[in-house]
XYZ file of C-alpha atoms in Angstrom:
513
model
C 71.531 183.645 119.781
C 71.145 181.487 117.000
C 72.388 177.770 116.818
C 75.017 178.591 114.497
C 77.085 181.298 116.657
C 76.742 178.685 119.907
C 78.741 176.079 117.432
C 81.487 178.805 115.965
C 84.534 178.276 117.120
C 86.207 180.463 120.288
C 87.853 184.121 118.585
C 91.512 183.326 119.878
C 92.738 186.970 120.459
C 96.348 188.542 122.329
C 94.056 188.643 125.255
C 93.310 185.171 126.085
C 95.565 183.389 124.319
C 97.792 182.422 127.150
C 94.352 181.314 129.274
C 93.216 178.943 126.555
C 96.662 177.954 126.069
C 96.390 176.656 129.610
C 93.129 174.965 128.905
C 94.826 172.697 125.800
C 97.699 171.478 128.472
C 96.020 170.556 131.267
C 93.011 168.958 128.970
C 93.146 164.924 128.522
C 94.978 163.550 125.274
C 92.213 162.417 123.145
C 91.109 158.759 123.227
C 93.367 157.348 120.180
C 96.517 159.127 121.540
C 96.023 157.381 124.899
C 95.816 154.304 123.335
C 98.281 154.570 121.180
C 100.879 155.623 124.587
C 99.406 152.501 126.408
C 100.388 149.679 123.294
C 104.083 151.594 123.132
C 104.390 151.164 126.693
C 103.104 147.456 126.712
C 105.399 146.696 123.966
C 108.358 148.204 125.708
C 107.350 146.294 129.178
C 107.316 142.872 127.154
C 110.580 143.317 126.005
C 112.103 144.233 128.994
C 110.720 141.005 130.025
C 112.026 139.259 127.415
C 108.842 138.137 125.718
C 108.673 137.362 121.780
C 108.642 140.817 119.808
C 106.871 139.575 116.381
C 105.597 136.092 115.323
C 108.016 133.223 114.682
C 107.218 130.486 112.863
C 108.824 127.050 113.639
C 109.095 124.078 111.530
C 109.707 120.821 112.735
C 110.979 117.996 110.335
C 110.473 114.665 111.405
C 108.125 113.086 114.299
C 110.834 111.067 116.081
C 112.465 111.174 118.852
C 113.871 114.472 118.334
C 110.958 115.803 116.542
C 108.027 115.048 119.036
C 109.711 115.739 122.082
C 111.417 119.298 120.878
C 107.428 120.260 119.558
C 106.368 118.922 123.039
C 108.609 120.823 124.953
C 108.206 124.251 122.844
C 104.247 124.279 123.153
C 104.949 123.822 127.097
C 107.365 126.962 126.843
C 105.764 128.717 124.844
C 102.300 128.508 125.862
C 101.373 132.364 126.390
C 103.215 132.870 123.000
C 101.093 130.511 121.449
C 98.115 131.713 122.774
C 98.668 135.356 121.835
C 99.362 134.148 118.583
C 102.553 135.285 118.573
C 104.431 131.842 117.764
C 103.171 128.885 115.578
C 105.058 125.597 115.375
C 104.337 122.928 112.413
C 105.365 119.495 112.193
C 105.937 117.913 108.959
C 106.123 114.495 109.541
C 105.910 111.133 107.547
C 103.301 109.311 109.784
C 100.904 110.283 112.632
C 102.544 108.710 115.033
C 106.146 108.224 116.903
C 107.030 105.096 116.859
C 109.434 103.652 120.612
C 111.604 101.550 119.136
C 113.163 99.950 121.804
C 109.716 98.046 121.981
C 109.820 97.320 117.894
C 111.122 93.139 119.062
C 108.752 92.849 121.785
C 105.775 94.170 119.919
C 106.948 91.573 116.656
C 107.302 88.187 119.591
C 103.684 89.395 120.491
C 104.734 90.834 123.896
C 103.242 94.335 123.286
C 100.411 95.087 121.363
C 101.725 97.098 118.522
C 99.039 100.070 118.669
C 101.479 100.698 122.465
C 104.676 101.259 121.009
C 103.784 104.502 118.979
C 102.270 107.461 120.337
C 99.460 109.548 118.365
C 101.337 113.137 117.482
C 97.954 115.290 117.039
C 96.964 113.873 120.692
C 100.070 114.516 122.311
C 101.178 118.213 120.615
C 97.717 119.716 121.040
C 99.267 123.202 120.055
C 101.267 122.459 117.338
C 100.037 122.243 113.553
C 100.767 118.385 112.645
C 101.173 117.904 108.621
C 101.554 114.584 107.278
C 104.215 114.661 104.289
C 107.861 113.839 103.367
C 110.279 117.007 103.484
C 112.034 116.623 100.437
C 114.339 119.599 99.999
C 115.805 122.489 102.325
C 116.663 125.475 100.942
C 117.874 127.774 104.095
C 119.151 130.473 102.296
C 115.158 131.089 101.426
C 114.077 129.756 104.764
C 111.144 127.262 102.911
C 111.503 123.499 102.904
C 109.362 121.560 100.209
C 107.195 119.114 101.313
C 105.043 116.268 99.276
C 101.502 115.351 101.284
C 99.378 112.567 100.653
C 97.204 114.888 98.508
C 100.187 116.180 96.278
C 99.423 113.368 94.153
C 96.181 113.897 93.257
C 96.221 117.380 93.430
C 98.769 117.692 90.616
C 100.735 121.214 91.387
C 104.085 119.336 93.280
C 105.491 119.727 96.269
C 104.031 122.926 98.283
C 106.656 125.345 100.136
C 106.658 126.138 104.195
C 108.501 129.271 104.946
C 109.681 129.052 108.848
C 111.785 131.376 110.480
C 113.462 128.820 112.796
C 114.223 125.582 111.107
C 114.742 122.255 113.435
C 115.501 119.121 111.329
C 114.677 115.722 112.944
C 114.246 113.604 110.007
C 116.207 110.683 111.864
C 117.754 108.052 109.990
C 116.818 105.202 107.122
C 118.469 101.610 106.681
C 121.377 101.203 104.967
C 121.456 98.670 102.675
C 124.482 97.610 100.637
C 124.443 95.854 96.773
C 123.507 92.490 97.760
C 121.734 90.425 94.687
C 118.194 89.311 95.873
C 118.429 91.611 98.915
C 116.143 94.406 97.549
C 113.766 91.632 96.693
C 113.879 89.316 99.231
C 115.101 91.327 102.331
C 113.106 92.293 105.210
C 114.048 95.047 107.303
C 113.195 96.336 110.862
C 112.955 99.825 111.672
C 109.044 100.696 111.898
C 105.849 99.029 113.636
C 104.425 98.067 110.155
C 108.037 96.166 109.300
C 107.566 94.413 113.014
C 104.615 92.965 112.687
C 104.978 92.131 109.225
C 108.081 90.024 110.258
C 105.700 88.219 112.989
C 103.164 87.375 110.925
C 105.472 86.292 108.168
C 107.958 83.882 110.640
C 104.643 81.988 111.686
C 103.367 81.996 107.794
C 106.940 79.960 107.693
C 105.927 77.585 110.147
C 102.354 77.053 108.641
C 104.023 76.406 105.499
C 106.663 73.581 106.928
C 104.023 72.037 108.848
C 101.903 71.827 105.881
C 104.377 70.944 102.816
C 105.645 67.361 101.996
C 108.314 68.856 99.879
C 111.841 68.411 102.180
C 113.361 71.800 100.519
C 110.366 74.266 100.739
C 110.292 73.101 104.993
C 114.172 73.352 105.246
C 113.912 77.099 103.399
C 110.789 77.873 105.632
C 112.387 76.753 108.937
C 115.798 79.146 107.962
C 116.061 82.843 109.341
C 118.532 84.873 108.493
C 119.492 88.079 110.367
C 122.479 90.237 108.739
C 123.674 92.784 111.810
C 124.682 92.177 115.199
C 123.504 95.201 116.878
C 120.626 95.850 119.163
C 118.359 95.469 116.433
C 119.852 92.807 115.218
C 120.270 90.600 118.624
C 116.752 92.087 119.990
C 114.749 91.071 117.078
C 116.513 87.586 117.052
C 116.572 86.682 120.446
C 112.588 87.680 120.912
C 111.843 86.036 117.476
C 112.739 82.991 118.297
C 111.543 82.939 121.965
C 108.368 82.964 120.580
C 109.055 80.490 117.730
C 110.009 78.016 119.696
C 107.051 78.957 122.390
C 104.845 78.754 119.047
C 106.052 75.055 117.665
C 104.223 73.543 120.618
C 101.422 73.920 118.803
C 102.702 72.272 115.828
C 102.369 68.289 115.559
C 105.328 68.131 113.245
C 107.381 71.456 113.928
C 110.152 71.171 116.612
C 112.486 74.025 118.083
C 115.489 71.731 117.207
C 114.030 71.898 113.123
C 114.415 75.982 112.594
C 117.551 77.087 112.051
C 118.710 80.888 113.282
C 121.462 82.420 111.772
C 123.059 85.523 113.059
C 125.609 87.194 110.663
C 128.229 90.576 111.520
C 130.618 91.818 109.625
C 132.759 92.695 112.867
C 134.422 90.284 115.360
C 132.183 90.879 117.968
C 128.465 91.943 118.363
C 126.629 94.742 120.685
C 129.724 96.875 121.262
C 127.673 99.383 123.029
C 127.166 96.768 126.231
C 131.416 96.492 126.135
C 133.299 93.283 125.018
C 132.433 90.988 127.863
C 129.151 91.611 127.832
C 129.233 91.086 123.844
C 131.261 87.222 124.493
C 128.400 86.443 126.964
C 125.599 87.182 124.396
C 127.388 85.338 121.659
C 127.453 82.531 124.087
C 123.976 82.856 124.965
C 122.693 82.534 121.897
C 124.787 79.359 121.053
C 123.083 77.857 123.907
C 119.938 78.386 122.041
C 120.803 76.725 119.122
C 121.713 80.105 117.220
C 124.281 80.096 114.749
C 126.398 83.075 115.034
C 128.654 84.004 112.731
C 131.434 86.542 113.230
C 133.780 88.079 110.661
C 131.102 87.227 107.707
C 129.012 88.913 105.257
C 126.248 88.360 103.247
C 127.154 88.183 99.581
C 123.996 86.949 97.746
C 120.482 86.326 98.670
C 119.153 85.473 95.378
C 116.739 82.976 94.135
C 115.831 82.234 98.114
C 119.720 81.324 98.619
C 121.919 83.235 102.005
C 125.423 82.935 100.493
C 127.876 84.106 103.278
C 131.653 85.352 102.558
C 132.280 81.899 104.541
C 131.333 79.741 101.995
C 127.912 78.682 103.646
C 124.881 78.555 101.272
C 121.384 78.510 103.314
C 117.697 78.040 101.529
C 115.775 80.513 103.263
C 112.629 82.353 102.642
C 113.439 85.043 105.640
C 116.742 87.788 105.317
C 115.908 90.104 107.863
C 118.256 93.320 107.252
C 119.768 95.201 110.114
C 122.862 96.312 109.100
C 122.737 99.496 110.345
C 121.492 102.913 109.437
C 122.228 105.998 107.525
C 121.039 110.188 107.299
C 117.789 111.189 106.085
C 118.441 111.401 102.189
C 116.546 115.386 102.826
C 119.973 115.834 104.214
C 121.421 115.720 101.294
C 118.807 117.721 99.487
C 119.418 121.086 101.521
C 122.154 123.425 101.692
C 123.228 122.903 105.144
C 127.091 121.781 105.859
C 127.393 117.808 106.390
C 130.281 115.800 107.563
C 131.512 112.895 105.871
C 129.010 110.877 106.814
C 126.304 112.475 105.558
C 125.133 114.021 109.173
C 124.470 117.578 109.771
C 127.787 119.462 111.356
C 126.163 120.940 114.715
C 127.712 123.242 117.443
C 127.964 122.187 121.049
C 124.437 124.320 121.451
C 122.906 122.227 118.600
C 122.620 124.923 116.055
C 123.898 123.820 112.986
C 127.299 124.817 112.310
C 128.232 128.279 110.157
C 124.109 128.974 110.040
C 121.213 130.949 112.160
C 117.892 130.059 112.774
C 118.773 126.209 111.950
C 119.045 123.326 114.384
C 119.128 119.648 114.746
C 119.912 116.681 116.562
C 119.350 112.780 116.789
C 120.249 110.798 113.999
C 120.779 114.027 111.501
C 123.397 115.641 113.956
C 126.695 115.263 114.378
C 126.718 116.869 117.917
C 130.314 117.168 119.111
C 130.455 115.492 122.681
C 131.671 117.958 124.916
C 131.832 115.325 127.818
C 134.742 113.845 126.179
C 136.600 117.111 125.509
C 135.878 116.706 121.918
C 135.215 119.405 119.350
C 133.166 117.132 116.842
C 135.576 117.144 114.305
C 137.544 113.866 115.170
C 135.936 110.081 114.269
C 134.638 109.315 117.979
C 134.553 112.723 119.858
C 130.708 112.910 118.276
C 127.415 111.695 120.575
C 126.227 108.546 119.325
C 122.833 108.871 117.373
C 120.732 107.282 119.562
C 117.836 107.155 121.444
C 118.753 108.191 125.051
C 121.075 111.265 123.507
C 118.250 112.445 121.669
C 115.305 112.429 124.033
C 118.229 114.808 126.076
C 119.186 116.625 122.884
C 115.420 117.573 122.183
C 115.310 119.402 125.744
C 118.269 121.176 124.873
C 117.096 122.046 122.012
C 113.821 123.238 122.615
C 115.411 125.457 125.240
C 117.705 127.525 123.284
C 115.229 128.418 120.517
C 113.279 129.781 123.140
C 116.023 131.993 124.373
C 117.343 132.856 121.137
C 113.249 134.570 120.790
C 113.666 136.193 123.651
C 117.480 137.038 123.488
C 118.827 134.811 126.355
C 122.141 132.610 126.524
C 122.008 129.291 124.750
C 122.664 126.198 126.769
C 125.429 123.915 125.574
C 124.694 119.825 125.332
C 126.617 117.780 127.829
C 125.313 114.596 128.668
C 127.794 111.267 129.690
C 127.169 108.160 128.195
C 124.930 106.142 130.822
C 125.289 102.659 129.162
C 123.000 100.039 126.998
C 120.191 97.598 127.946
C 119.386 94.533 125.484
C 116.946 91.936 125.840
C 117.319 88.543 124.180
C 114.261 87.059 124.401
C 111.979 86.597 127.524
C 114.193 86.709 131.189
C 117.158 87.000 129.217
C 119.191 89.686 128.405
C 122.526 92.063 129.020
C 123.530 95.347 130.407
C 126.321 97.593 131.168
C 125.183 100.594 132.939
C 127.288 103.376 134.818
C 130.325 100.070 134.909
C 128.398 97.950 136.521
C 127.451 94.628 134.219
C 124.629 92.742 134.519
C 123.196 89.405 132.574
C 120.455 87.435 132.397
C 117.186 87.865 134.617
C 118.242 91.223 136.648
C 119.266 92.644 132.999
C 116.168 91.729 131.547
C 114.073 93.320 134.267
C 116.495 96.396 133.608
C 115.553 97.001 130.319
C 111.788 96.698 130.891
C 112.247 99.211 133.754
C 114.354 101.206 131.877
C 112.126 101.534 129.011
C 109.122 101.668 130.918
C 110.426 104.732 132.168
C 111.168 106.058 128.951
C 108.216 105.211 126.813
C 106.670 109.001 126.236
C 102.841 109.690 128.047
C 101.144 107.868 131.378
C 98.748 106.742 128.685
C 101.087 104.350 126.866
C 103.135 103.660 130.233
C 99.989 102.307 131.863
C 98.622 100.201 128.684
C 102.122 98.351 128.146
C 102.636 97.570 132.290
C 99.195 96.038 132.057
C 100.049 94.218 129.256
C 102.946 92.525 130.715
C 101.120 91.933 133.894
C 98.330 89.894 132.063
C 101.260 87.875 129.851
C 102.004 86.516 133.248
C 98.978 85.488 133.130
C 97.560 84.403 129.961
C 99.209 82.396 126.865
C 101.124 84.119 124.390
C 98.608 84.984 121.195
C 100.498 82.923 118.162
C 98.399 83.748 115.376
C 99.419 85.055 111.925
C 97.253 88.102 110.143
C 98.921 88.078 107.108
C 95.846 89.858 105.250
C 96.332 93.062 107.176
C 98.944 93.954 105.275
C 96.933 93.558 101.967
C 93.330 93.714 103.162
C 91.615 94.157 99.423
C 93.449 90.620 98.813
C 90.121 88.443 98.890
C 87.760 90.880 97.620
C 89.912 91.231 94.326
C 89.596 87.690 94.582
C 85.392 87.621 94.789
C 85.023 89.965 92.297
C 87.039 88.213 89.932
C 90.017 90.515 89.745
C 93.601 89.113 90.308
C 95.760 90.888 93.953
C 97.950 93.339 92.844
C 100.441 92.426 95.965
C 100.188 89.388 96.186
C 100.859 85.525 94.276
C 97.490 84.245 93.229
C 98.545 80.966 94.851
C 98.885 82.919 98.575
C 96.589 85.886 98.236
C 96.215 86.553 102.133
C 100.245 85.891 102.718
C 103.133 88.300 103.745
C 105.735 86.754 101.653
């Protein structure tokens, strides 16, 4: 038989039609159908178990609070997702790092080195991509937020889109300055590391300058700090400030405690209404005993030509307005097309969703999250969580969790949390607390808020490194030195090569002022 007739097909006749019939059916499916059964029967088993159907994208706006810990917690959720590629979560955030606030005085009196009080983002969210830019527009509708990088610039072509599918913003808050003459000149302010230690090394510039000048005015204006705000960044800043100011003028042959003058100015009749009013009296107090002038019920009107002018009449030469006069929203707030409240701040449902939208969420100092502890519904001035730290370290978790069930169609968790109470240092074993009603003042409040914040401070890593640093200040002498030049490091070269600082006075071309 030839090879050709051993290849022909089978003759299918009446006959044996039924037997080969039989043959086809109980033969196995060929290898492509099988697999093809076996993926529809995986993908039905995944989402009876609730796993993510098709890849989301998350984007993350701001590396806060609210912004770090929300990425943190999603990778940890998510972590088969992410692996089977099946999620991806970006970060757009202004700097590499989150910065603790809460530690911004202690790090600026020299307490706490100032590389401790931030924590590096790429270390910490492993899984997430981390981009370094400014989000400068939302537009949900289109699901893309614009974003400017540090190579935008240079690279000429704008702003480059993201498209997400589940948008969390988190760009926190800015400071909110008012139309004060010589304040946008002359003011300093004191929300980030960089602004810290800039006001550290720029109080003991003061004091190099008044212990070196003979003129009487330049050492009266050097030896004057101003502080406009009397809330915790206000009083914190102060209270460490000058701890260490006075610690510093020991060192000083003609520099006494007794010849700086501190100046605390608020608007309001009392100061650090989060620790309650008696707590507030006792601080005011406090800080008279230190030689502090506070003054209630007063503004700042001018600050030009070196000059405090307060709504009280009182005219102060000073070369140091530290701004802290509260905050305000993110301006990218006002760049999207999300609903805001009247004071700028995202409106946000009990499950922090924001309100009227899908797929878009926020919290922290963006959100106006209706406090639900308090039987509010957000819409009435005082029934809102306050923006601040220990709501949105809780808000993040909350967060977190109901994006993850909304991808795999769960129940979203609503945001309850009580108001535990405030810690405030002023200045080394001194400070004030009201927590859970019970009120507490000098030493044991002190050690409270180093406990407290200890505690809170995000990774073992930075917990371990700032508890060994306050071990050794027991220890060792508070450092008191000035480096002005880091903040304009290409100062003296300029100067060796001839060229003039572009920052900086040529008469002070390694100062901070």
């Amino acid at each position: 038989m030839c090879t050709r007739a051993l290849l022909a097909p089978p003759i299918l006749t009446c006959a044996n039609a039924p037997q080969v019939a039989n043959r086809a059916n109980s033969a196995p499916a060929p290898a492509p159908v099988t697999q093809f059964v076996e993926a529809v029967d995986k993908l039905k088993r995944r989402v009876r178990h609730g796993m993510v159907k098709e890849r989301a994208r998350i984007l993350v706006v701001g590396g806060g609070y609210v912004g770090m810990y929300t990425a943190l917690r999603l990778q940890r959720r998510l972590k088969r997702e992410l692996d089977r590629g099946e999620v991806e979560i970006t970060v757009v955030t202004p700097d590499p790092y989150m910065t603790y606030q809460p530690f911004l005085p202690e790090a600026a009196a020299g307490a706490i080195s100032p590389r401790h009080v931030v924590v590096p983002l790429r270390r910490v969210l492993g899984r997430c991509r981390v981009l370094i830019g400014e989000a400068t527009a939302v537009d949900h509708a289109e699901r893309a937020v614009t974003v400017t990088t540090l190579a935008t610039e240079e690279e000429g072509t704008g702003g480059q889109r993201l498209s997400y599918d589940h948008l969390v913003l988190a760009p926190g808050s800015v400071s909110r300055t008012l139309p004060v003459p010589g304040l946008a000149d002359h003011g300093i302010g004191f929300k980030t590391v960089e602004e810290a230690i800039g006001l550290r090394n720029h109080v003991i510039e003061q004091m190099d300058i008044a212990s070196s000048t003979r003129d009487p005015a330049i050492r009266d204006a050097a030896l004057t700090f101003v502080f406009v705000g009397g809330g915790f960044a206000g009083v914190e800043a102060l209270g460490e400030l000058e701890d260490m100011a006075r610690y510093a003028a020991r060192y000083y042959h003609n520099v006494r405690p007794e010849d700086m003058k501190w100046i605390l100015v608020e608007a309001s009749d009392r100061i650090l209404p989060e620790v309650g009013e008696e707590m507030g009296r006792y601080t005011v107090t406090e800080l008279r005993r230190r030689n502090i002038d506070v003054r209630l019920e007063t503004r700042l009107e001018s600050c030009a030509d070196r000059v405090a002018v307060l709504s009280d009449g009182a005219r102060f030469p000073t070369r140091t307005v530290v701004w802290t006069a509260g905050v305000k929203p993110h301006p990218v707030l006002a760049a999207s097309d999300l609903p805001r409240n009247g004071r700028g701040r995202l409106k946000c449902t009990p499950e922090l969703s924001v309100e009227g939208t899908t797929h878009a969420w926020a919290a922290g100092d963006a959100a106006a999250v209706p406090d639900v502890t308090a039987g509010g519904t957000g819409t009435e001035p005082g029934r809102e969580c306050a923006p601040n730290a220990q709501h949105a370290v809780r808000q993040a978790k909350v967060l977190a969790d109901n994006i993850v069930h909304t991808l795999r169609g769960e129940p979203l968790d609503t945001y309850a949390h009580a108001y535990a109470g405030s810690v405030a240092s002023l200045g080394l074993h001194q400070g004030v607390a009201h927590v859970y009603g019970r009120k507490l003042k000098g030493y044991p409040a002190w050690f409270m808020h180093r406990a407290y914040h200890l505690s809170r401070v995000p990774t073992f890593n930075r917990k371990a490194r700032v508890l060994a640093e306050w071990a050794l200040a027991g220890l060792f002498k508070r450092e008191i030195v000035s480096l002005g030049s880091l903040e304009h490091p290409r100062a003296e070269f300029e100067l060796a090569a001839g060229g003039k600082p572009s920052h900086d006075p040529p008469h002070n071309p390694k100062g901070s002022s």
